[in-house]
Coordinates of C-alpha atoms in Angstrom, one line a residue:
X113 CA 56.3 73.4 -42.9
X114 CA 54.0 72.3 -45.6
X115 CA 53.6 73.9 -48.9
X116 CA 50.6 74.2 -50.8
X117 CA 50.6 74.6 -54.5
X118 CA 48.0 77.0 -56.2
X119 CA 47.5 77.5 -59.6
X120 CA 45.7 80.6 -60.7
X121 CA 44.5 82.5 -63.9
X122 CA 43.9 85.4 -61.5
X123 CA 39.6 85.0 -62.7
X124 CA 36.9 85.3 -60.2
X125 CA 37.1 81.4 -59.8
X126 CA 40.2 81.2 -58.7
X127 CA 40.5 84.7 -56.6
X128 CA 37.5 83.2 -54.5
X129 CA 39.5 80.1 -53.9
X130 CA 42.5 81.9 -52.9
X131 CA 40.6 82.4 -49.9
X132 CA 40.5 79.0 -49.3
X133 CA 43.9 78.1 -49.9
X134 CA 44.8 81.0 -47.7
X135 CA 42.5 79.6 -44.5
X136 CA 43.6 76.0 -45.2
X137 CA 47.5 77.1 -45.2
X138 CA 46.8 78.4 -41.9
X139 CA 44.8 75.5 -41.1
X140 CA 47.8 72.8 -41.8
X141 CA 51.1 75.7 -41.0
X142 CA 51.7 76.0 -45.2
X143 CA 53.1 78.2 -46.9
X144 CA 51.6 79.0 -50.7
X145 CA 53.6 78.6 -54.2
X146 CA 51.3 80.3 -56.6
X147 CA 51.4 79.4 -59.9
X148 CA 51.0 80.8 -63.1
X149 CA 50.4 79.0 -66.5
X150 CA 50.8 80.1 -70.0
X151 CA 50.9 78.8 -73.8
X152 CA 53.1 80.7 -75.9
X153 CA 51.2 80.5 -79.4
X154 CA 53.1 78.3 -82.3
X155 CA 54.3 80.6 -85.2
X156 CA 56.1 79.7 -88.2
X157 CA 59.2 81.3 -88.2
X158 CA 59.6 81.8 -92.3
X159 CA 56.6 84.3 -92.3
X160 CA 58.2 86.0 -89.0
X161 CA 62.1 85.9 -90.1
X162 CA 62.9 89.0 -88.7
X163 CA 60.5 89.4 -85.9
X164 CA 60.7 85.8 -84.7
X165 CA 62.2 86.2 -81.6
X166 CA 60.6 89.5 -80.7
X167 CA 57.0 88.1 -81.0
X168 CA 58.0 85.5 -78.1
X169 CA 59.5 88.3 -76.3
X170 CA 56.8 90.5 -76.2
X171 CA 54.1 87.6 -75.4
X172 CA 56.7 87.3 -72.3
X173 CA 56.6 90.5 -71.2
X174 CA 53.0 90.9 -71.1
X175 CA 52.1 87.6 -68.7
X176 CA 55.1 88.7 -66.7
X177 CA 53.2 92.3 -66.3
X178 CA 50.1 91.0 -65.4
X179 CA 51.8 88.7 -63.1
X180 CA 53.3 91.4 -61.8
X181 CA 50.2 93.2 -61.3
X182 CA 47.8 90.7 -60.0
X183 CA 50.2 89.3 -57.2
X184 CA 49.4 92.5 -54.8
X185 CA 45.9 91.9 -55.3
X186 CA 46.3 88.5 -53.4
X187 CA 48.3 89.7 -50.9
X188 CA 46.0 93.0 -49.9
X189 CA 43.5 89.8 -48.9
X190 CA 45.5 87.7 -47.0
X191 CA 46.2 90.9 -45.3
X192 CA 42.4 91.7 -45.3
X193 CA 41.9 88.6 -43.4
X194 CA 44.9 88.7 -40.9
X195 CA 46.6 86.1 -43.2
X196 CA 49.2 88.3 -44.3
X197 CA 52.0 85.9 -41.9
X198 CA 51.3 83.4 -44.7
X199 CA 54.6 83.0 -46.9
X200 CA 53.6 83.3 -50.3
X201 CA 55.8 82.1 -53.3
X202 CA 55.9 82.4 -57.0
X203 CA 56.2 80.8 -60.1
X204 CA 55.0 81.7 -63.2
X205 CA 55.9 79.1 -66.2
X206 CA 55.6 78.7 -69.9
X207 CA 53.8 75.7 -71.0
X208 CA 51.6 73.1 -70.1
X209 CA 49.6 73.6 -67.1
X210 CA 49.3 69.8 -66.4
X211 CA 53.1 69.4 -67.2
X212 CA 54.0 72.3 -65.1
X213 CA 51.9 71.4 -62.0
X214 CA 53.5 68.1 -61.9
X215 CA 56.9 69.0 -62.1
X216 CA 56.1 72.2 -59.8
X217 CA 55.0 69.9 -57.3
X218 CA 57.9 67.5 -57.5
X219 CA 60.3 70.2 -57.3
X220 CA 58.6 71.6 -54.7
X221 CA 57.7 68.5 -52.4
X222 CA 54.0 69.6 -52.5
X223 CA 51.4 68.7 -49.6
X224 CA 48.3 69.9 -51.2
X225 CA 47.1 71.5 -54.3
X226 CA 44.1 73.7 -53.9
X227 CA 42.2 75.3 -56.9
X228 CA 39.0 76.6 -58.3
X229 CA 37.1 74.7 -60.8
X230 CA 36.4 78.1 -63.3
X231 CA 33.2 77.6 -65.6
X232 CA 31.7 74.9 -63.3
X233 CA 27.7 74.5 -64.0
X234 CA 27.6 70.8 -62.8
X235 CA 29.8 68.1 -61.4
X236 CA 30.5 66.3 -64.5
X237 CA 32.4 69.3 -65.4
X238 CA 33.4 69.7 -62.5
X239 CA 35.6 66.7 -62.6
X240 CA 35.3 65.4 -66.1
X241 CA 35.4 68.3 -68.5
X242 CA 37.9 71.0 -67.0
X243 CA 41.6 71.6 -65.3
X244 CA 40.4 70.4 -62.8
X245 CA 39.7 66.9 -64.1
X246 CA 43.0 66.7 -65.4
X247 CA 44.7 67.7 -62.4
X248 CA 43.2 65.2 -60.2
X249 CA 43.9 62.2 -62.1
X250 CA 47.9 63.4 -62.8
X251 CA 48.9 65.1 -59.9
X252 CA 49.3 62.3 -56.6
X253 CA 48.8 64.5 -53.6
X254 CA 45.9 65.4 -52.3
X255 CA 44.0 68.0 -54.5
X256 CA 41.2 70.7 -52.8
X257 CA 38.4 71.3 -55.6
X258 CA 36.8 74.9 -54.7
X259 CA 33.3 75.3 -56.7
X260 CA 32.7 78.6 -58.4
X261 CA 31.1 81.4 -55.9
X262 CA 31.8 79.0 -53.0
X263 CA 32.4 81.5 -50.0
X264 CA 34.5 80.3 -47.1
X265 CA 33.0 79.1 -43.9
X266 CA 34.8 77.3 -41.0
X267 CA 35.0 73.6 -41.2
X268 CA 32.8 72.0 -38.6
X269 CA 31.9 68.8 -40.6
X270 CA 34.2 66.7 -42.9
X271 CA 32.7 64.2 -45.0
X272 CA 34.3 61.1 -45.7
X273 CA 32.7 58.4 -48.2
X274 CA 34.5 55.1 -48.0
X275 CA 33.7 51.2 -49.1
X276 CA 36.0 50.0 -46.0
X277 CA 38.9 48.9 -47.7
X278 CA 41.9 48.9 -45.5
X279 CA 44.0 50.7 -48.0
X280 CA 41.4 53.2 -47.5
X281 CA 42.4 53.6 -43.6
X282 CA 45.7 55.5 -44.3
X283 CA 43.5 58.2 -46.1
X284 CA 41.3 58.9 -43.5
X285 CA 43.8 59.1 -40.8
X286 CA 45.2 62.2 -42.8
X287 CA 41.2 63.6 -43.0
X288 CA 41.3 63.1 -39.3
X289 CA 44.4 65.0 -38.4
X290 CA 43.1 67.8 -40.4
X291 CA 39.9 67.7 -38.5
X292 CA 41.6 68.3 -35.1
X293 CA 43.0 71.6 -36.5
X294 CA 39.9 72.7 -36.6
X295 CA 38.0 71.0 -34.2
X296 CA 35.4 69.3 -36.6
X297 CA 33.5 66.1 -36.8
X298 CA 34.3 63.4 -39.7
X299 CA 31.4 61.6 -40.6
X300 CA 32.2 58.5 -42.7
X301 CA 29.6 57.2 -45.3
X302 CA 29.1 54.2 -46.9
X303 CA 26.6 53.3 -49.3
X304 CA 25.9 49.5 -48.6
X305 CA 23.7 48.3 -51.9
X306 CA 22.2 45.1 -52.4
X307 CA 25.5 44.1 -54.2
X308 CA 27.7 44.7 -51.3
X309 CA 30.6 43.2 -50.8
X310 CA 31.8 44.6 -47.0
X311 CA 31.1 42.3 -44.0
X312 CA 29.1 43.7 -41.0
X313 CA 32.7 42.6 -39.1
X314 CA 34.5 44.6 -41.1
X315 CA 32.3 47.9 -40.2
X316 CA 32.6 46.8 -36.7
X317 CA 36.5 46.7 -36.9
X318 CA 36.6 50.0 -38.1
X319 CA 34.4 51.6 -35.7
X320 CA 36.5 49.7 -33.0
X321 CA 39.6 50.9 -34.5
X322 CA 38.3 54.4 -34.7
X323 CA 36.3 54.5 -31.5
X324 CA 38.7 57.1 -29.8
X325 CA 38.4 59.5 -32.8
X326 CA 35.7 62.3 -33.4
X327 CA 34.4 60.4 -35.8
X328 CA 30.8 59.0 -37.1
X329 CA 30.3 56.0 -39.2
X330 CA 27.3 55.6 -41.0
X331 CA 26.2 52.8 -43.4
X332 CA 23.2 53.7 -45.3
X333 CA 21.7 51.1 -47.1
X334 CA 20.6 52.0 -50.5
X335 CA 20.8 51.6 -54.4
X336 CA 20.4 54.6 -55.1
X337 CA 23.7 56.1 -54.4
X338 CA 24.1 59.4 -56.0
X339 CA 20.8 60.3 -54.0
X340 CA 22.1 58.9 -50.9
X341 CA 25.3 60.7 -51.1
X342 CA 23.4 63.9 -51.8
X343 CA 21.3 63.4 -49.0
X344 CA 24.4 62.9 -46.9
X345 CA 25.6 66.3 -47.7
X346 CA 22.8 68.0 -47.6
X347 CA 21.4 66.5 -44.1
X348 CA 24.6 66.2 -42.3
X349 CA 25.7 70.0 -42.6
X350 CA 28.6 68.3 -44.4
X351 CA 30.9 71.7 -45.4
X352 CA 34.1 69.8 -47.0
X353 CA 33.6 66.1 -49.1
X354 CA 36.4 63.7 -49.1
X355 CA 36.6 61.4 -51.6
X356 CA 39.0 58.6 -52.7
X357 CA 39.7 58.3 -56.3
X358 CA 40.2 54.9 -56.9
X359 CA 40.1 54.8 -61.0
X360 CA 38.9 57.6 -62.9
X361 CA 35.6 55.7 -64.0
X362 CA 34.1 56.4 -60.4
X363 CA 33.5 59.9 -61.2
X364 CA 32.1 59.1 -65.0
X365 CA 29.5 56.1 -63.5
X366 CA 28.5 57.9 -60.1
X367 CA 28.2 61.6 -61.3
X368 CA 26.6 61.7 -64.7
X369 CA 24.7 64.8 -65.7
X370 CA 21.1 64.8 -64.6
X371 CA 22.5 64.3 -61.0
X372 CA 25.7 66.8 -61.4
X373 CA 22.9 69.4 -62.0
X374 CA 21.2 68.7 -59.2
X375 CA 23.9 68.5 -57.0
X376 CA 25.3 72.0 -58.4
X377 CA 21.9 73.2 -57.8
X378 CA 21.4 71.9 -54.2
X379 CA 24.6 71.7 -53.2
X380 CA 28.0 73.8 -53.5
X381 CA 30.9 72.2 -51.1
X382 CA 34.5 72.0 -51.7
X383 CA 35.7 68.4 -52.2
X384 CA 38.9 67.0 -51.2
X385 CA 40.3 64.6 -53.3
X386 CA 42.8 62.1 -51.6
X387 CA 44.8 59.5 -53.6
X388 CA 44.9 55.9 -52.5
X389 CA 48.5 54.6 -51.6

């Protein structure tokens, strides 16, 4: 069974995407580790000699409590939505939220990570200037990004952007065999610009390679990318994005602010973000 690892501050955020992670556990056969943070405040112990120690405790207590009292909450939905099969673990750690993650999902052998991007009003934020940033370029599985307010809907389309590199095969393969859980359509995209560098054999080697999958390749050719990819999603009904991070400077060129806001605007589509091997 595959495990997915979600962390949560129990917000609005990240109670919406616990929908999510619940439908994609069932999606895949997962079971869910949820996760909760915190940051135990720094006090200096010569003005609390006496104290010291019970300041910590009682700072302990409380998240425990509210851990505590939050977890029913998720499980009255998964029961809500016939989901309540789905075994759900806990963990709620002290420290570092990046630091924990990565150990949690070391420990854990973790498939996915799935997790609400709180206080999202554009994609730069999105993946630049929250958690979620952090998380994608630390944490080497692949990692589900849920926009704020993005209600669940049943994966028909899978988008799949790709610059046909043949380290870039192994990736979509695992897009693809989540696809046939759910019976949807991947449709690759590839922005050729005047620049290109990818052969017109190479595309036909793919689509060879490919031909007995449910799949769509499409080369648009453009220099205007960010539009092109935002006309991808918009036009081709595209309900999940894959992506590929190959260097954290992809995100800062492609999605810079003017375009973020128009995406988060236009556009509100959870994106899957896979890690090249």
């Amino acid at each position: 069974m595959k495990k997915i690892l979600f962390p949560t501050d129990f917000s609005d955020c990240a109670t919406n995407a616990f929908v999510h992670a619940l439908e994609f556990a069932k999606l895949v056969n997962a079971e869910l580790i949820l996760l909760h943070t915190f940051e135990i405040p720094v006090y200096d112990s010569q003005f609390f000699p006496e104290n010291y120690a019970a300041i910590y405790s009682s700072i302990e207590l409380a998240k425990f409590e509210v851990f505590k009292d939050e977890i029913p909450k998720l499980r009255a939905i998964a029961e809500e939505r016939n989901l309540g099969d789905i075994v759900i673990k806990h963990r709620l750690m002290d420290g570092d939220l990046i630091y924990n993650l990565r150990n949690a999902v070391e420990e854990d052998n973790v498939d996915f990570v799935i997790m609400g991007s709180s206080g999202v009003t554009d994609w730069t934020k999105f993946f630049l200037g929250s958690n979620t940033s952090a998380v994608i370029s630390e944490i080497k599985v692949p990692v589900l990004c849920i926009p704020a307010d993005t209600k669940f809907k049943k994966i028909k389309t899978i988008g799949f952007t790709t610059r046909y590199r043949e380290k870039d095969k192994a990736e979509l393969r695992k897009v693809l065999d989540i696809a046939k859980k759910t019976n949807a359509k991947v449709k690759s995209l590839y922005v050729k610009t005047s620049s290109s560098d990818v052969s017109d054999v190479t595309i036909k080697e793919w689509e060879k390679e490919f031909a007995h999958e449910n799949i769509e390749f499409l080369v648009l050719p453009s220099d205007e990318v960010k539009e092109t990819i935002l006309d991808f999603i918009l036009y081709k009904d595209i309900d999940v994005l894959t992506t590929i991070t190959h260097k954290r400077s992809f995100f800062e060129g492609l999605f810079d602010s003017s375009f973020t806001k128009k995406i988060a605007k236009e556009v509100s589509v959870p994106v899957l973000v896979m890690h090249e091997t």
